[in-house]
Amino acid sequence: MRVLLTGGTGFIGSHTAVELIEAGHQPTLIDNFSNSKPAVLDRLRDITGTDIDFFEIDVRDEQALEELMNVRSFDAVIHFAAPKAVEESVRRPLHYYQNSVGGTATLCEVLDRHDVRNFVYSSSATVYGMPEELPVTEDSPLSVLNPYGRTKLVCEYLLEDLHTSDSRWNIVSLRYFNPVGAHISGLIGEDPQGTPANLLPFISQVAVGRREFLDVFGNDYPTPDGTAIRDYLHVTDLAEGHVAALDHLATSPGYDAINLGTGRGRSVLEMVHAFERSTGGEIPHRFVGRRPGDAAEVWADVSKAERVLGWTADRTVDEMCTDAWRWQSMNPDGLPATA
Ligand code: WQD
């Protein structure tokens, strides 16, 4: 299929572009480089051995999207483009609503005018807030506490309403748990700008010597080792889940939301120790207070993804850490700012 990837040079988008090409699809990537770098395109060419069809476009730019649709035809879209930092969203809610919600609405208007209505949406487990019951199923209550999570949920409602208004729209919202790791080549990986907000990139920057130590946010949670638990999954498993979602849309029209995780929770300390096992080095860390808004435990029921998509996340936590470390040790300072 000819697939438009918005946010295609981002962490999840770039890994999905690799898996799409390897599955025989023809992706076209667009990105505004607000949270990624042009050098990703060179790396994708190195990995796939093919040229990468790319346009520098912001999804809020209706004219640019129209011009794209006049020179390219698509069978489906995977929509990654959106800001994704919880803390930033609290400081800059308008930026999040304009980009996430406004960008999604503009994109869908243009797609509708060009009869492109197979749509995979990059959603997040953050829509479950602090779940009361575990594992989290797709029917668990939705409650979001920060603007980032609210924009993800509002976009899910936008897309569900769009399908309800016109059943020609076939949409699946993929609720990611905690994507980590990197492509096995070490050529692409998680390359956050500034200080990493997320656990694994922070750990890998400690391991490579860019950070002195890791602050573990809370060791007084009601969990076996006192540190918080999440459902970490390998980014390549996640990328393969998007390929499965595209195939699903081709045969099963409608609207759906599906969890993508491993179905197993692991604590912060378990991830620290797994990373130490994978790199053979020590990750200096200290325990500090809990991070506001953090849940003690979040992990997924992934039976629907297996039933509906025929997808499971099979890569181990050691593969997640080994691949993350390969990327970080090959790119100690991340990718260069210019291609
Ligand atoms: C994981 C655990 C922290 C950093 C968020 C978003 C989610 C997705 C992933 C975008 C928590 C602890 C972290 C550190 C730590 N974002 N931690 N020290 O919060 O589960 O999910 O990021 O797609 O939508 O909600 O992920 O990696 O930030 O934190 O102790 O320096 O690691 O407290 O328990 P989170 P995370």
PDB file of N, CA, C and O in Angstrom, residues 34-84:
ATOM      1  N   SER A  34      10.224  19.243  14.221  1.00  0.00           N
ATOM      2  CA  SER A  34      10.138  19.919  15.535  1.00  0.00           C
ATOM      3  C   SER A  34      10.692  19.018  16.639  1.00  0.00           C
ATOM      4  O   SER A  34      11.114  19.504  17.685  1.00  0.00           O
ATOM      5  N   ASN A  35      10.689  17.703  16.411  1.00  0.00           N
ATOM      6  CA  ASN A  35      11.238  16.813  17.441  1.00  0.00           C
ATOM      7  C   ASN A  35      11.996  15.659  16.788  1.00  0.00           C
ATOM      8  O   ASN A  35      11.988  14.528  17.279  1.00  0.00           O
ATOM      9  N   SER A  36      12.617  15.967  15.629  1.00  0.00           N
ATOM     10  CA  SER A  36      13.442  14.950  14.967  1.00  0.00           C
ATOM     11  C   SER A  36      14.424  15.685  14.063  1.00  0.00           C
ATOM     12  O   SER A  36      14.386  16.916  13.967  1.00  0.00           O
ATOM     13  N   LYS A  37      15.301  14.917  13.412  1.00  0.00           N
ATOM     14  CA  LYS A  37      16.369  15.562  12.609  1.00  0.00           C
ATOM     15  C   LYS A  37      16.415  15.010  11.183  1.00  0.00           C
ATOM     16  O   LYS A  37      16.152  13.820  10.970  1.00  0.00           O
ATOM     17  N   PRO A  38      16.806  15.852  10.215  1.00  0.00           N
ATOM     18  CA  PRO A  38      16.891  15.380   8.819  1.00  0.00           C
ATOM     19  C   PRO A  38      17.831  14.185   8.648  1.00  0.00           C
ATOM     20  O   PRO A  38      17.608  13.348   7.765  1.00  0.00           O
ATOM     21  N   ALA A  39      18.798  14.073   9.557  1.00  0.00           N
ATOM     22  CA  ALA A  39      19.763  12.959   9.429  1.00  0.00           C
ATOM     23  C   ALA A  39      19.080  11.591   9.517  1.00  0.00           C
ATOM     24  O   ALA A  39      19.604  10.574   9.044  1.00  0.00           O
ATOM     25  N   VAL A  40      17.890  11.566  10.107  1.00  0.00           N
ATOM     26  CA  VAL A  40      17.143  10.286  10.180  1.00  0.00           C
ATOM     27  C   VAL A  40      16.923   9.730   8.774  1.00  0.00           C
ATOM     28  O   VAL A  40      16.989   8.513   8.555  1.00  0.00           O
ATOM     29  N   LEU A  41      16.702  10.622   7.812  1.00  0.00           N
ATOM     30  CA  LEU A  41      16.417  10.167   6.441  1.00  0.00           C
ATOM     31  C   LEU A  41      17.613   9.421   5.843  1.00  0.00           C
ATOM     32  O   LEU A  41      17.450   8.383   5.198  1.00  0.00           O
ATOM     33  N   ASP A  42      18.811   9.931   6.107  1.00  0.00           N
ATOM     34  CA  ASP A  42      20.009   9.225   5.604  1.00  0.00           C
ATOM     35  C   ASP A  42      20.117   7.841   6.237  1.00  0.00           C
ATOM     36  O   ASP A  42      20.433   6.851   5.583  1.00  0.00           O
ATOM     37  N   ARG A  43      19.832   7.798   7.541  1.00  0.00           N
ATOM     38  CA  ARG A  43      19.907   6.511   8.244  1.00  0.00           C
ATOM     39  C   ARG A  43      18.859   5.529   7.698  1.00  0.00           C
ATOM     40  O   ARG A  43      19.125   4.329   7.554  1.00  0.00           O
ATOM     41  N   LEU A  44      17.664   6.043   7.387  1.00  0.00           N
ATOM     42  CA  LEU A  44      16.621   5.154   6.834  1.00  0.00           C
ATOM     43  C   LEU A  44      17.045   4.623   5.464  1.00  0.00           C
ATOM     44  O   LEU A  44      16.801   3.454   5.144  1.00  0.00           O
ATOM     45  N   ARG A  45      17.716   5.454   4.686  1.00  0.00           N
ATOM     46  CA  ARG A  45      18.204   5.003   3.375  1.00  0.00           C
ATOM     47  C   ARG A  45      19.267   3.921   3.576  1.00  0.00           C
ATOM     48  O   ARG A  45      19.278   2.906   2.890  1.00  0.00           O
ATOM     49  N   ASP A  46      20.123   4.117   4.591  1.00  0.00           N
ATOM     50  CA  ASP A  46      21.175   3.113   4.859  1.00  0.00           C
ATOM     51  C   ASP A  46      20.539   1.789   5.287  1.00  0.00           C
ATOM     52  O   ASP A  46      20.960   0.715   4.846  1.00  0.00           O
ATOM     53  N   ILE A  47      19.530   1.862   6.133  1.00  0.00           N
ATOM     54  CA  ILE A  47      18.910   0.621   6.657  1.00  0.00           C
ATOM     55  C   ILE A  47      18.154  -0.119   5.555  1.00  0.00           C
ATOM     56  O   ILE A  47      18.264  -1.336   5.391  1.00  0.00           O
ATOM     57  N   THR A  48      17.371   0.632   4.765  1.00  0.00           N
ATOM     58  CA  THR A  48      16.440  -0.023   3.829  1.00  0.00           C
ATOM     59  C   THR A  48      17.058  -0.216   2.436  1.00  0.00           C
ATOM     60  O   THR A  48      16.526  -0.990   1.641  1.00  0.00           O
ATOM     61  N   GLY A  49      18.134   0.522   2.160  1.00  0.00           N
ATOM     62  CA  GLY A  49      18.737   0.418   0.829  1.00  0.00           C
ATOM     63  C   GLY A  49      17.859   1.025  -0.255  1.00  0.00           C
ATOM     64  O   GLY A  49      18.037   0.758  -1.443  1.00  0.00           O
ATOM     65  N   THR A  50      16.861   1.820   0.178  1.00  0.00           N
ATOM     66  CA  THR A  50      15.993   2.468  -0.829  1.00  0.00           C
ATOM     67  C   THR A  50      15.952   3.971  -0.551  1.00  0.00           C
ATOM     68  O   THR A  50      16.239   4.415   0.578  1.00  0.00           O
ATOM     69  N   ASP A  51      15.552   4.735  -1.581  1.00  0.00           N
ATOM     70  CA  ASP A  51      15.396   6.158  -1.324  1.00  0.00           C
ATOM     71  C   ASP A  51      14.138   6.352  -0.459  1.00  0.00           C
ATOM     72  O   ASP A  51      13.247   5.490  -0.466  1.00  0.00           O
ATOM     73  N   ILE A  52      14.092   7.428   0.289  1.00  0.00           N
ATOM     74  CA  ILE A  52      12.946   7.674   1.174  1.00  0.00           C
ATOM     75  C   ILE A  52      12.170   8.845   0.606  1.00  0.00           C
ATOM     76  O   ILE A  52      12.733   9.937   0.408  1.00  0.00           O
ATOM     77  N   ASP A  53      10.898   8.651   0.347  1.00  0.00           N
ATOM     78  CA  ASP A  53      10.037   9.709  -0.197  1.00  0.00           C
ATOM     79  C   ASP A  53       9.641  10.620   0.951  1.00  0.00           C
ATOM     80  O   ASP A  53       8.930  10.190   1.878  1.00  0.00           O
ATOM     81  N   PHE A  54      10.153  11.859   0.949  1.00  0.00           N
ATOM     82  CA  PHE A  54       9.954  12.748   2.103  1.00  0.00           C
ATOM     83  C   PHE A  54       9.607  14.157   1.666  1.00  0.00           C
ATOM     84  O   PHE A  54      10.141  14.667   0.676  1.00  0.00           O
ATOM     85  N   PHE A  55       8.709  14.784   2.435  1.00  0.00           N
ATOM     86  CA  PHE A  55       8.376  16.207   2.256  1.00  0.00           C
ATOM     87  C   PHE A  55       8.392  16.873   3.624  1.00  0.00           C
ATOM     88  O   PHE A  55       7.824  16.321   4.588  1.00  0.00           O
ATOM     89  N   GLU A  56       9.051  18.036   3.722  1.00  0.00           N
ATOM     90  CA  GLU A  56       9.038  18.783   4.992  1.00  0.00           C
ATOM     91  C   GLU A  56       7.730  19.567   5.078  1.00  0.00           C
ATOM     92  O   GLU A  56       7.555  20.608   4.433  1.00  0.00           O
ATOM     93  N   ILE A  57       6.799  19.030   5.828  1.00  0.00           N
ATOM     94  CA  ILE A  57       5.449  19.602   5.927  1.00  0.00           C
ATOM     95  C   ILE A  57       4.987  19.543   7.381  1.00  0.00           C
ATOM     96  O   ILE A  57       5.215  18.545   8.070  1.00  0.00           O
ATOM     97  N   ASP A  58       4.309  20.602   7.818  1.00  0.00           N
ATOM     98  CA  ASP A  58       3.655  20.651   9.131  1.00  0.00           C
ATOM     99  C   ASP A  58       2.190  20.281   8.906  1.00  0.00           C
ATOM    100  O   ASP A  58       1.537  20.847   8.025  1.00  0.00           O
ATOM    101  N   VAL A  59       1.670  19.356   9.693  1.00  0.00           N
ATOM    102  CA  VAL A  59       0.298  18.890   9.463  1.00  0.00           C
ATOM    103  C   VAL A  59      -0.727  20.004   9.663  1.00  0.00           C
ATOM    104  O   VAL A  59      -1.890  19.851   9.275  1.00  0.00           O
ATOM    105  N   ARG A  60      -0.336  21.105  10.270  1.00  0.00           N
ATOM    106  CA  ARG A  60      -1.289  22.214  10.426  1.00  0.00           C
ATOM    107  C   ARG A  60      -1.361  23.055   9.142  1.00  0.00           C
ATOM    108  O   ARG A  60      -2.239  23.919   9.006  1.00  0.00           O
ATOM    109  N   ASP A  61      -0.468  22.785   8.180  1.00  0.00           N
ATOM    110  CA  ASP A  61      -0.389  23.588   6.952  1.00  0.00           C
ATOM    111  C   ASP A  61      -1.279  22.971   5.874  1.00  0.00           C
ATOM    112  O   ASP A  61      -0.855  22.104   5.095  1.00  0.00           O
ATOM    113  N   GLU A  62      -2.534  23.448   5.821  1.00  0.00           N
ATOM    114  CA  GLU A  62      -3.523  22.849   4.919  1.00  0.00           C
ATOM    115  C   GLU A  62      -3.093  22.952   3.456  1.00  0.00           C
ATOM    116  O   GLU A  62      -3.223  21.993   2.688  1.00  0.00           O
ATOM    117  N   GLN A  63      -2.525  24.092   3.100  1.00  0.00           N
ATOM    118  CA  GLN A  63      -2.100  24.300   1.710  1.00  0.00           C
ATOM    119  C   GLN A  63      -1.007  23.305   1.319  1.00  0.00           C
ATOM    120  O   GLN A  63      -1.051  22.670   0.262  1.00  0.00           O
ATOM    121  N   ALA A  64      -0.063  23.125   2.217  1.00  0.00           N
ATOM    122  CA  ALA A  64       1.038  22.184   1.922  1.00  0.00           C
ATOM    123  C   ALA A  64       0.501  20.755   1.805  1.00  0.00           C
ATOM    124  O   ALA A  64       0.933  19.975   0.938  1.00  0.00           O
ATOM    125  N   LEU A  65      -0.470  20.406   2.635  1.00  0.00           N
ATOM    126  CA  LEU A  65      -1.065  19.058   2.555  1.00  0.00           C
ATOM    127  C   LEU A  65      -1.812  18.903   1.237  1.00  0.00           C
ATOM    128  O   LEU A  65      -1.737  17.857   0.583  1.00  0.00           O
ATOM    129  N   GLU A  66      -2.543  19.949   0.830  1.00  0.00           N
ATOM    130  CA  GLU A  66      -3.248  19.913  -0.464  1.00  0.00           C
ATOM    131  C   GLU A  66      -2.253  19.696  -1.607  1.00  0.00           C
ATOM    132  O   GLU A  66      -2.456  18.855  -2.488  1.00  0.00           O
ATOM    133  N   GLU A  67      -1.154  20.435  -1.565  1.00  0.00           N
ATOM    134  CA  GLU A  67      -0.155  20.308  -2.639  1.00  0.00           C
ATOM    135  C   GLU A  67       0.429  18.895  -2.666  1.00  0.00           C
ATOM    136  O   GLU A  67       0.641  18.302  -3.725  1.00  0.00           O
ATOM    137  N   LEU A  68       0.641  18.333  -1.478  1.00  0.00           N
ATOM    138  CA  LEU A  68       1.141  16.949  -1.410  1.00  0.00           C
ATOM    139  C   LEU A  68       0.148  15.990  -2.063  1.00  0.00           C
ATOM    140  O   LEU A  68       0.508  15.137  -2.873  1.00  0.00           O
ATOM    141  N   MET A  69      -1.126  16.165  -1.729  1.00  0.00           N
ATOM    142  CA  MET A  69      -2.150  15.234  -2.243  1.00  0.00           C
ATOM    143  C   MET A  69      -2.334  15.389  -3.751  1.00  0.00           C
ATOM    144  O   MET A  69      -2.896  14.540  -4.418  1.00  0.00           O
ATOM    145  N   ASN A  70      -1.858  16.538  -4.286  1.00  0.00           N
ATOM    146  CA  ASN A  70      -1.948  16.718  -5.742  1.00  0.00           C
ATOM    147  C   ASN A  70      -0.808  16.037  -6.481  1.00  0.00           C
ATOM    148  O   ASN A  70      -0.861  15.883  -7.701  1.00  0.00           O
ATOM    149  N   VAL A  71       0.221  15.636  -5.739  1.00  0.00           N
ATOM    150  CA  VAL A  71       1.352  14.957  -6.398  1.00  0.00           C
ATOM    151  C   VAL A  71       1.554  13.525  -5.903  1.00  0.00           C
ATOM    152  O   VAL A  71       2.397  12.791  -6.434  1.00  0.00           O
ATOM    153  N   ARG A  72       0.810  13.121  -4.884  1.00  0.00           N
ATOM    154  CA  ARG A  72       0.923  11.770  -4.360  1.00  0.00           C
ATOM    155  C   ARG A  72      -0.480  11.206  -4.124  1.00  0.00           C
ATOM    156  O   ARG A  72      -1.387  11.934  -3.714  1.00  0.00           O
ATOM    157  N   SER A  73      -0.643   9.892  -4.323  1.00  0.00           N
ATOM    158  CA  SER A  73      -1.900   9.210  -3.966  1.00  0.00           C
ATOM    159  C   SER A  73      -1.610   8.230  -2.839  1.00  0.00           C
ATOM    160  O   SER A  73      -0.546   7.603  -2.815  1.00  0.00           O
ATOM    161  N   PHE A  74      -2.568   8.131  -1.903  1.00  0.00           N
ATOM    162  CA  PHE A  74      -2.353   7.243  -0.764  1.00  0.00           C
ATOM    163  C   PHE A  74      -3.512   6.280  -0.569  1.00  0.00           C
ATOM    164  O   PHE A  74      -4.670   6.640  -0.818  1.00  0.00           O
ATOM    165  N   ASP A  75      -3.192   5.079  -0.092  1.00  0.00           N
ATOM    166  CA  ASP A  75      -4.229   4.109   0.283  1.00  0.00           C
ATOM    167  C   ASP A  75      -4.567   4.222   1.770  1.00  0.00           C
ATOM    168  O   ASP A  75      -5.654   3.817   2.191  1.00  0.00           O
ATOM    169  N   ALA A  76      -3.613   4.740   2.554  1.00  0.00           N
ATOM    170  CA  ALA A  76      -3.809   4.814   4.011  1.00  0.00           C
ATOM    171  C   ALA A  76      -2.852   5.842   4.607  1.00  0.00           C
ATOM    172  O   ALA A  76      -1.893   6.280   3.944  1.00  0.00           O
ATOM    173  N   VAL A  77      -3.121   6.215   5.857  1.00  0.00           N
ATOM    174  CA  VAL A  77      -2.307   7.182   6.582  1.00  0.00           C
ATOM    175  C   VAL A  77      -2.001   6.627   7.968  1.00  0.00           C
ATOM    176  O   VAL A  77      -2.884   6.013   8.594  1.00  0.00           O
ATOM    177  N   ILE A  78      -0.777   6.833   8.439  1.00  0.00           N
ATOM    178  CA  ILE A  78      -0.454   6.577   9.851  1.00  0.00           C
ATOM    179  C   ILE A  78      -0.033   7.924  10.428  1.00  0.00           C
ATOM    180  O   ILE A  78       0.924   8.539   9.946  1.00  0.00           O
ATOM    181  N   HIS A  79      -0.771   8.397  11.399  1.00  0.00           N
ATOM    182  CA  HIS A  79      -0.607   9.767  11.893  1.00  0.00           C
ATOM    183  C   HIS A  79       0.142   9.796  13.222  1.00  0.00           C
ATOM    184  O   HIS A  79      -0.423   9.536  14.280  1.00  0.00           O
ATOM    185  N   PHE A  80       1.459  10.082  13.136  1.00  0.00           N
ATOM    186  CA  PHE A  80       2.317  10.154  14.331  1.00  0.00           C
ATOM    187  C   PHE A  80       2.525  11.600  14.794  1.00  0.00           C
ATOM    188  O   PHE A  80       2.830  11.846  15.948  1.00  0.00           O
ATOM    189  N   ALA A  81       2.435  12.547  13.859  1.00  0.00           N
ATOM    190  CA  ALA A  81       2.901  13.912  14.127  1.00  0.00           C
ATOM    191  C   ALA A  81       2.123  14.542  15.274  1.00  0.00           C
ATOM    192  O   ALA A  81       0.919  14.802  15.157  1.00  0.00           O
ATOM    193  N   ALA A  82       2.796  14.789  16.390  1.00  0.00           N
ATOM    194  CA  ALA A  82       2.193  15.465  17.558  1.00  0.00           C
ATOM    195  C   ALA A  82       3.286  15.636  18.603  1.00  0.00           C
ATOM    196  O   ALA A  82       4.194  14.806  18.714  1.00  0.00           O
ATOM    197  N   PRO A  83       3.214  16.711  19.384  1.00  0.00           N
ATOM    198  CA  PRO A  83       4.169  16.848  20.497  1.00  0.00           C
ATOM    199  C   PRO A  83       3.832  15.834  21.592  1.00  0.00           C
ATOM    200  O   PRO A  83       2.670  15.431  21.740  1.00  0.00           O
ATOM    201  N   LYS A  84       4.835  15.388  22.382  1.00  0.00           N
ATOM    202  CA  LYS A  84       4.586  14.228  23.248  1.00  0.00           C
ATOM    203  C   LYS A  84       5.209  14.340  24.634  1.00  0.00           C
ATOM    204  O   LYS A  84       5.445  13.331  25.294  1.00  0.00           O
TER     205      LYS A  84
END
